[in-house]
């Protein structure tokens, strides 16, 4: 048992330049500090990140209502503390205190608990038998809500599939570099930039971006000696308007969207396909998963929002075979673990994920290992992304020691 002595919250910067919240927990022999990330293409069923009044309002609530209650509690009583956060909030979606306040507090408590026991977070949450390191899934070309003037498909990603985490981290970074080089050669004179997650942004059609990605995957795979495979996060809810998928160059009905996306999986041998349909079309997902689920991971992000009730419905309907896990979509570590356990019990893969606005917090690297996730989506380059990627390398070293 280790009692909480001090609990502090503060406003800090995130990678998009907005304010976010950081929470620090101190016990007599332990310490934990965690900052919350923020999304831009948020799902409509996520918990609310901040209450009216933003980060400042969350900090006031922390000081007035949460801090005094935490002090004196046993920091290892994670479930009790997470239940208390729900009770103090009193709404179904953390709209009064803010999901980002909840997630930063919950994870800072977990980090302090791990620290009291002299353990890394991944072992504290995952147990002594933890051994699998998720494969990094990195965004190389982007658009949607993460970049002005980019593709309408949000993320063109790669996943390096060596057994060694450090090879995979460098594999994705190499592919990122190759994309940049190829863009400069193919689009001389064009402005080429980077989006919120460090992915390249260029005047490309979805098809151009996909064929460039496939070409880079082939070249990187043969240079590296292990497969680097392509993946997409379509973030389809972002351009689903009045019953149709509105691309820059076409409009597709929900039925045609299923056919279009299934065709992309075939043509480009996609390994992972995230959010191919809008966030409430469980039936369309089931049809698509029937068609391509044996060839790739169909991952629900906005569809499930890390919520166990929505996942239960998806499992019952055969909507996907995988789920994206973003702790701040649901608000506490306990809620996140319950969703991960339900997924695993039903043979679903999990993919732990960053948000488009991040800090240098590396908690998701630990959680991905703790959960035995298949992949960790956390970009390929950029300070707030490499904070997680480099932590994977350190965790691998720790596991091998
Ligand atoms: P977000 O999006 O973090 O901007 O919400 C990332 C994603 O859709 O996976
Ligand atoms: Zn997504």
XYZ file of C-alpha atoms and ligand atoms in Angstrom:
411
model
C 0.000 0.000 0.000
C 1.254 3.478 -0.836
C -0.817 6.545 -0.093
C -1.136 9.559 -2.367
C 0.572 12.598 -0.785
C 0.217 15.214 -3.514
C -1.836 15.557 -6.693
C -1.242 18.443 -9.099
C -2.621 19.404 -12.493
C -1.281 21.972 -14.927
C -1.898 23.382 -18.404
C 0.781 22.490 -20.957
C 1.231 22.711 -24.737
C 0.379 19.955 -27.160
C 1.997 19.360 -30.551
C -0.694 21.351 -32.432
C -0.026 24.344 -30.193
C -3.203 23.969 -28.156
C -3.448 23.631 -24.400
C -3.830 20.253 -22.749
C -3.720 18.909 -19.209
C -0.932 17.167 -17.313
C -1.403 15.466 -13.943
C 1.287 14.618 -11.427
C 0.839 12.174 -8.529
C 3.285 11.772 -5.640
C 3.268 9.127 -2.930
C 5.824 8.569 -0.179
C 7.845 6.333 -2.501
C 6.321 6.753 -5.936
C 5.793 9.253 -8.697
C 3.732 9.452 -11.879
C 3.132 12.199 -14.440
C 0.949 11.912 -17.545
C -0.365 14.378 -20.152
C -3.491 13.871 -22.249
C -3.498 14.003 -26.082
C -6.273 15.444 -28.297
C -7.908 14.333 -31.544
C -9.028 16.353 -34.566
C -11.042 13.680 -36.339
C -12.847 12.654 -33.180
C -15.616 10.069 -33.178
C -19.089 11.315 -32.244
C -19.359 8.670 -29.497
C -16.090 9.525 -27.696
C -16.167 10.985 -24.212
C -15.918 14.780 -24.203
C -12.252 15.840 -23.972
C -12.839 19.043 -21.995
C -15.874 20.624 -20.348
C -17.206 24.028 -21.346
C -14.419 26.401 -20.359
C -11.693 24.084 -21.717
C -8.513 23.070 -19.920
C -8.862 25.875 -17.359
C -12.246 24.564 -16.281
C -10.813 21.031 -15.899
C -7.952 22.358 -13.783
C -10.360 24.255 -11.509
C -12.402 21.076 -11.028
C -9.223 19.115 -10.292
C -8.169 21.611 -7.628
C -11.613 22.042 -6.069
C -13.079 18.551 -6.234
C -10.576 15.843 -7.130
C -7.281 16.655 -5.461
C -8.487 16.466 -1.847
C -10.275 13.165 -2.503
C -7.195 11.549 -4.049
C -4.904 12.493 -1.177
C -4.686 9.609 1.276
C -5.983 7.006 -1.201
C -3.939 3.875 -1.954
C -2.361 4.589 -5.340
C -2.483 0.918 -6.332
C -6.286 0.840 -6.024
C -6.680 1.714 -9.705
C -10.268 0.536 -10.089
C -11.413 2.390 -6.954
C -9.803 5.616 -8.154
C -11.229 5.261 -11.677
C -14.697 4.623 -10.215
C -14.286 7.753 -8.084
C -13.499 9.796 -11.224
C -16.755 8.592 -12.785
C -18.650 9.413 -9.594
C -17.223 12.916 -9.322
C -18.074 13.515 -12.994
C -21.595 12.134 -12.728
C -22.299 12.072 -16.498
C -22.121 9.153 -18.962
C -19.365 10.786 -21.074
C -17.119 12.790 -18.719
C -18.693 15.983 -20.023
C -18.564 17.685 -16.606
C -14.900 17.138 -15.669
C -13.493 16.298 -19.134
C -12.248 12.921 -20.415
C -8.744 14.316 -20.774
C -8.631 15.225 -17.075
C -9.876 11.719 -16.299
C -7.329 9.959 -18.510
C -4.358 12.031 -17.309
C -5.325 11.415 -13.664
C -6.029 7.717 -14.157
C -2.756 7.055 -15.991
C -0.680 9.244 -13.637
C -2.066 7.131 -10.769
C -1.033 3.959 -12.652
C 2.455 5.333 -13.270
C 2.811 6.263 -9.596
C 1.565 2.779 -8.626
C 4.159 1.174 -10.894
C 6.857 3.438 -9.501
C 6.001 2.470 -5.891
C 6.591 -1.161 -6.804
C 9.772 -0.310 -8.708
C 8.282 -1.565 -11.963
C 7.927 -0.140 -15.457
C 4.317 0.697 -16.385
C 4.086 -2.086 -18.981
C 4.835 -4.741 -16.391
C 2.589 -3.189 -13.738
C -0.400 -3.249 -16.104
C 0.497 -6.324 -18.182
C 1.954 -8.669 -15.568
C 5.174 -10.610 -15.296
C 4.569 -12.655 -18.469
C 4.359 -9.631 -20.772
C 6.637 -10.162 -23.753
C 5.147 -9.008 -27.036
C 6.049 -5.610 -28.459
C 3.465 -4.163 -30.855
C 4.604 -3.423 -34.392
C 4.764 0.312 -35.085
C 2.226 1.566 -37.611
C 3.323 4.944 -38.961
C 1.523 7.599 -40.958
C 3.619 8.539 -44.047
C 1.224 10.515 -46.274
C -1.778 12.344 -44.943
C -4.690 14.634 -45.358
C -8.219 14.850 -44.015
C -8.466 16.836 -40.783
C -4.711 16.583 -40.200
C -3.517 18.656 -43.152
C -4.749 21.486 -45.347
C -4.720 20.534 -49.032
C -3.859 16.863 -48.521
C -5.649 13.712 -49.657
C -9.249 13.070 -48.574
C -8.242 9.683 -47.202
C -6.751 10.709 -43.843
C -3.743 8.416 -43.426
C -1.529 6.308 -45.715
C 0.512 4.225 -43.285
C 3.112 1.488 -43.192
C 3.771 -1.285 -40.720
C 7.198 -2.910 -40.520
C 6.889 -6.581 -39.675
C 10.279 -7.720 -38.354
C 10.266 -9.540 -34.993
C 12.528 -6.845 -33.590
C 10.952 -3.606 -32.382
C 14.015 -1.472 -33.056
C 14.203 -2.734 -36.669
C 10.548 -1.843 -37.118
C 10.954 1.672 -35.708
C 13.835 2.354 -38.104
C 12.020 0.551 -40.942
C 9.048 2.931 -40.760
C 11.350 5.960 -40.505
C 13.228 4.794 -43.591
C 9.977 4.402 -45.520
C 8.990 7.927 -44.387
C 12.277 9.267 -45.746
C 11.811 7.392 -49.038
C 8.348 8.894 -49.493
C 9.793 12.401 -48.990
C 12.556 11.758 -51.505
C 10.141 10.307 -54.077
C 7.746 13.248 -53.694
C 10.567 15.713 -54.332
C 11.529 13.828 -57.499
C 7.988 13.361 -58.810
C 6.619 16.802 -57.982
C 9.451 19.233 -58.693
C 8.516 22.786 -57.742
C 5.466 21.745 -55.657
C 5.126 22.744 -52.024
C 5.499 19.602 -49.926
C 4.913 19.786 -46.204
C 3.983 17.698 -43.208
C 0.694 17.299 -41.353
C -0.138 17.089 -37.655
C 1.364 13.611 -37.270
C 4.492 14.236 -39.335
C 3.086 12.560 -42.467
C 3.942 14.103 -45.838
C 1.332 16.393 -47.384
C 1.452 16.918 -51.152
C -0.930 17.551 -54.050
C -1.730 13.884 -54.702
C -4.896 11.955 -55.508
C -5.759 9.023 -53.230
C -4.709 6.629 -56.000
C -1.365 8.421 -56.563
C -0.660 8.331 -52.847
C -1.483 4.615 -52.679
C 0.689 3.634 -55.594
C 3.572 5.728 -54.217
C 3.107 4.015 -50.835
C 3.048 0.552 -52.432
C 6.211 1.345 -54.396
C 8.014 2.575 -51.261
C 6.884 -0.546 -49.344
C 8.408 -2.774 -52.060
C 11.692 -0.884 -52.126
C 11.962 -0.614 -48.333
C 11.141 -4.324 -47.895
C 13.878 -5.439 -50.255
C 16.446 -3.070 -48.732
C 15.585 -3.961 -45.148
C 15.095 -7.714 -45.543
C 11.681 -7.811 -43.850
C 8.233 -6.867 -45.096
C 7.069 -3.264 -44.807
C 3.355 -3.377 -45.592
C 0.859 -0.652 -46.535
C -2.182 0.325 -44.473
C -4.917 2.969 -44.543
C -6.938 4.948 -42.036
C -9.720 6.238 -44.247
C -11.481 8.150 -41.408
C -14.578 7.847 -43.585
C -16.944 9.616 -41.170
C -15.148 12.861 -41.932
C -16.401 12.932 -45.534
C -19.694 11.075 -45.175
C -22.313 13.739 -45.920
C -26.055 13.250 -46.467
C -25.776 9.513 -47.022
C -22.826 9.532 -49.456
C -19.030 9.414 -49.257
C -17.899 12.684 -50.849
C -14.412 12.386 -52.336
C -12.827 15.328 -54.167
C -13.367 13.548 -57.476
C -16.409 11.330 -56.832
C -19.361 10.485 -54.615
C -19.976 6.909 -53.517
C -23.097 5.323 -52.013
C -22.487 3.186 -48.892
C -22.687 0.021 -51.057
C -20.198 1.401 -53.591
C -17.867 2.485 -50.775
C -17.712 -1.141 -49.534
C -16.827 -2.316 -53.061
C -14.286 0.487 -53.569
C -12.486 -0.220 -50.295
C -12.520 -4.007 -50.798
C -10.930 -3.334 -54.203
C -8.141 -1.297 -52.576
C -7.369 -4.135 -50.152
C -7.034 -6.535 -53.107
C -5.082 -4.223 -55.373
C -2.578 -2.960 -52.803
C -2.488 -5.944 -50.443
C -3.350 -3.678 -47.500
C -2.437 -5.169 -44.145
C -4.574 -2.853 -42.019
C -7.742 -0.980 -42.929
C -9.046 1.492 -40.350
C -12.401 3.277 -40.369
C -13.316 2.453 -43.990
C -16.990 3.310 -43.370
C -18.900 5.909 -41.362
C -19.082 5.453 -37.606
C -22.615 4.028 -37.297
C -22.749 1.587 -40.230
C -22.217 -1.670 -38.297
C -23.960 -3.631 -41.057
C -21.767 -2.230 -43.819
C -18.735 -3.108 -41.694
C -19.992 -6.673 -41.327
C -20.363 -6.992 -45.125
C -16.889 -5.597 -45.724
C -15.271 -7.783 -43.043
C -16.939 -10.815 -44.633
C -15.251 -9.833 -47.921
C -11.728 -8.892 -46.728
C -11.429 -9.951 -43.061
C -9.295 -12.983 -43.947
C -6.779 -10.768 -45.794
C -6.377 -7.779 -43.503
C -7.169 -6.330 -40.109
C -10.352 -4.289 -40.339
C -9.961 -1.845 -37.442
C -12.743 0.173 -35.825
C -11.688 3.547 -34.405
C -14.619 6.014 -34.624
C -16.859 2.946 -34.875
C -15.971 1.676 -31.367
C -14.281 4.679 -29.656
C -12.658 2.191 -27.210
C -16.123 1.723 -25.699
C -16.986 -1.783 -24.535
C -20.715 -1.545 -25.298
C -20.046 -0.491 -28.883
C -17.393 -3.212 -29.183
C -19.864 -5.820 -27.848
C -22.312 -4.821 -30.585
C -19.534 -5.032 -33.190
C -18.521 -8.493 -31.984
C -22.093 -9.720 -32.119
C -22.541 -8.418 -35.658
C -19.114 -9.511 -36.939
C -18.481 -5.855 -37.814
C -14.646 -6.019 -37.770
C -11.834 -8.268 -36.567
C -9.846 -5.564 -34.696
C -10.221 -2.449 -32.563
C -8.194 0.735 -32.176
C -7.487 1.579 -28.528
C -7.225 5.247 -27.524
C -7.447 5.604 -23.730
C -8.661 9.205 -23.908
C -11.673 8.147 -26.015
C -13.065 6.403 -22.949
C -11.403 8.261 -20.058
C -9.832 5.810 -17.606
C -7.341 2.947 -17.561
C -9.962 0.613 -16.070
C -12.410 1.339 -18.906
C -9.617 0.836 -21.446
C -8.584 -2.501 -19.923
C -12.176 -3.770 -19.890
C -12.498 -3.009 -23.625
C -9.136 -4.659 -24.395
C -10.129 -7.769 -22.425
C -13.435 -8.056 -24.256
C -11.620 -7.722 -27.582
C -9.061 -10.392 -26.730
C -11.662 -12.821 -25.380
C -13.366 -12.657 -28.751
C -10.266 -13.092 -30.885
C -10.049 -9.435 -31.925
C -6.624 -7.858 -32.399
C -5.983 -4.545 -30.655
C -4.041 -1.580 -32.075
C -3.042 1.005 -29.450
C -2.982 4.551 -30.818
C -1.790 8.109 -30.344
C -3.993 11.117 -31.193
C -3.157 13.694 -33.847
C -2.177 16.211 -31.140
C 0.269 14.652 -28.705
C 2.838 15.493 -26.063
C 6.086 13.697 -25.329
C 4.200 11.410 -22.957
C 5.127 7.776 -23.691
C 2.419 5.922 -21.741
C 0.834 4.338 -24.830
C 4.102 2.524 -25.634
C 3.827 0.803 -22.240
C 0.106 0.138 -22.586
C 0.545 -1.393 -26.044
C 3.071 -3.850 -24.613
C 0.904 -4.498 -21.527
C -2.130 -5.254 -23.712
C -0.184 -7.488 -26.121
C -1.426 -5.251 -28.957
C -0.650 -6.318 -32.507
C 0.366 -2.798 -33.518
C 0.982 0.682 -32.115
C -0.121 3.585 -34.293
C 2.088 6.506 -33.359
C 3.508 8.145 -36.481
C 6.967 7.565 -37.893
C 8.888 10.746 -37.043
C 8.513 13.953 -34.987
C 9.382 14.614 -31.332
C 6.044 13.696 -29.804
C 5.915 10.520 -31.969
C 9.504 9.358 -31.391
C 8.941 9.732 -27.640
C 6.764 6.600 -27.931
C 8.844 4.840 -30.604
C 12.099 5.228 -28.708
C 10.400 3.985 -25.545
C 9.525 0.769 -27.437
C 13.227 0.311 -28.124
C 13.976 0.763 -24.404
C 11.218 -1.666 -23.430
C 12.612 -4.244 -25.860
C 16.020 -3.881 -24.208
C 14.422 -4.287 -20.768
C 12.551 -7.428 -21.893
C 15.727 -8.949 -23.308
C 17.806 -8.197 -20.207
P -7.468 12.088 -34.271
O -7.438 11.037 -35.452
O -6.460 11.766 -33.257
O -7.244 13.382 -34.994
O -8.881 12.008 -33.743
C -6.596 9.968 -35.566
C -7.347 8.808 -36.131
O -8.412 8.982 -36.750
O -6.912 7.679 -35.943
Zn -8.629 6.656 -37.060
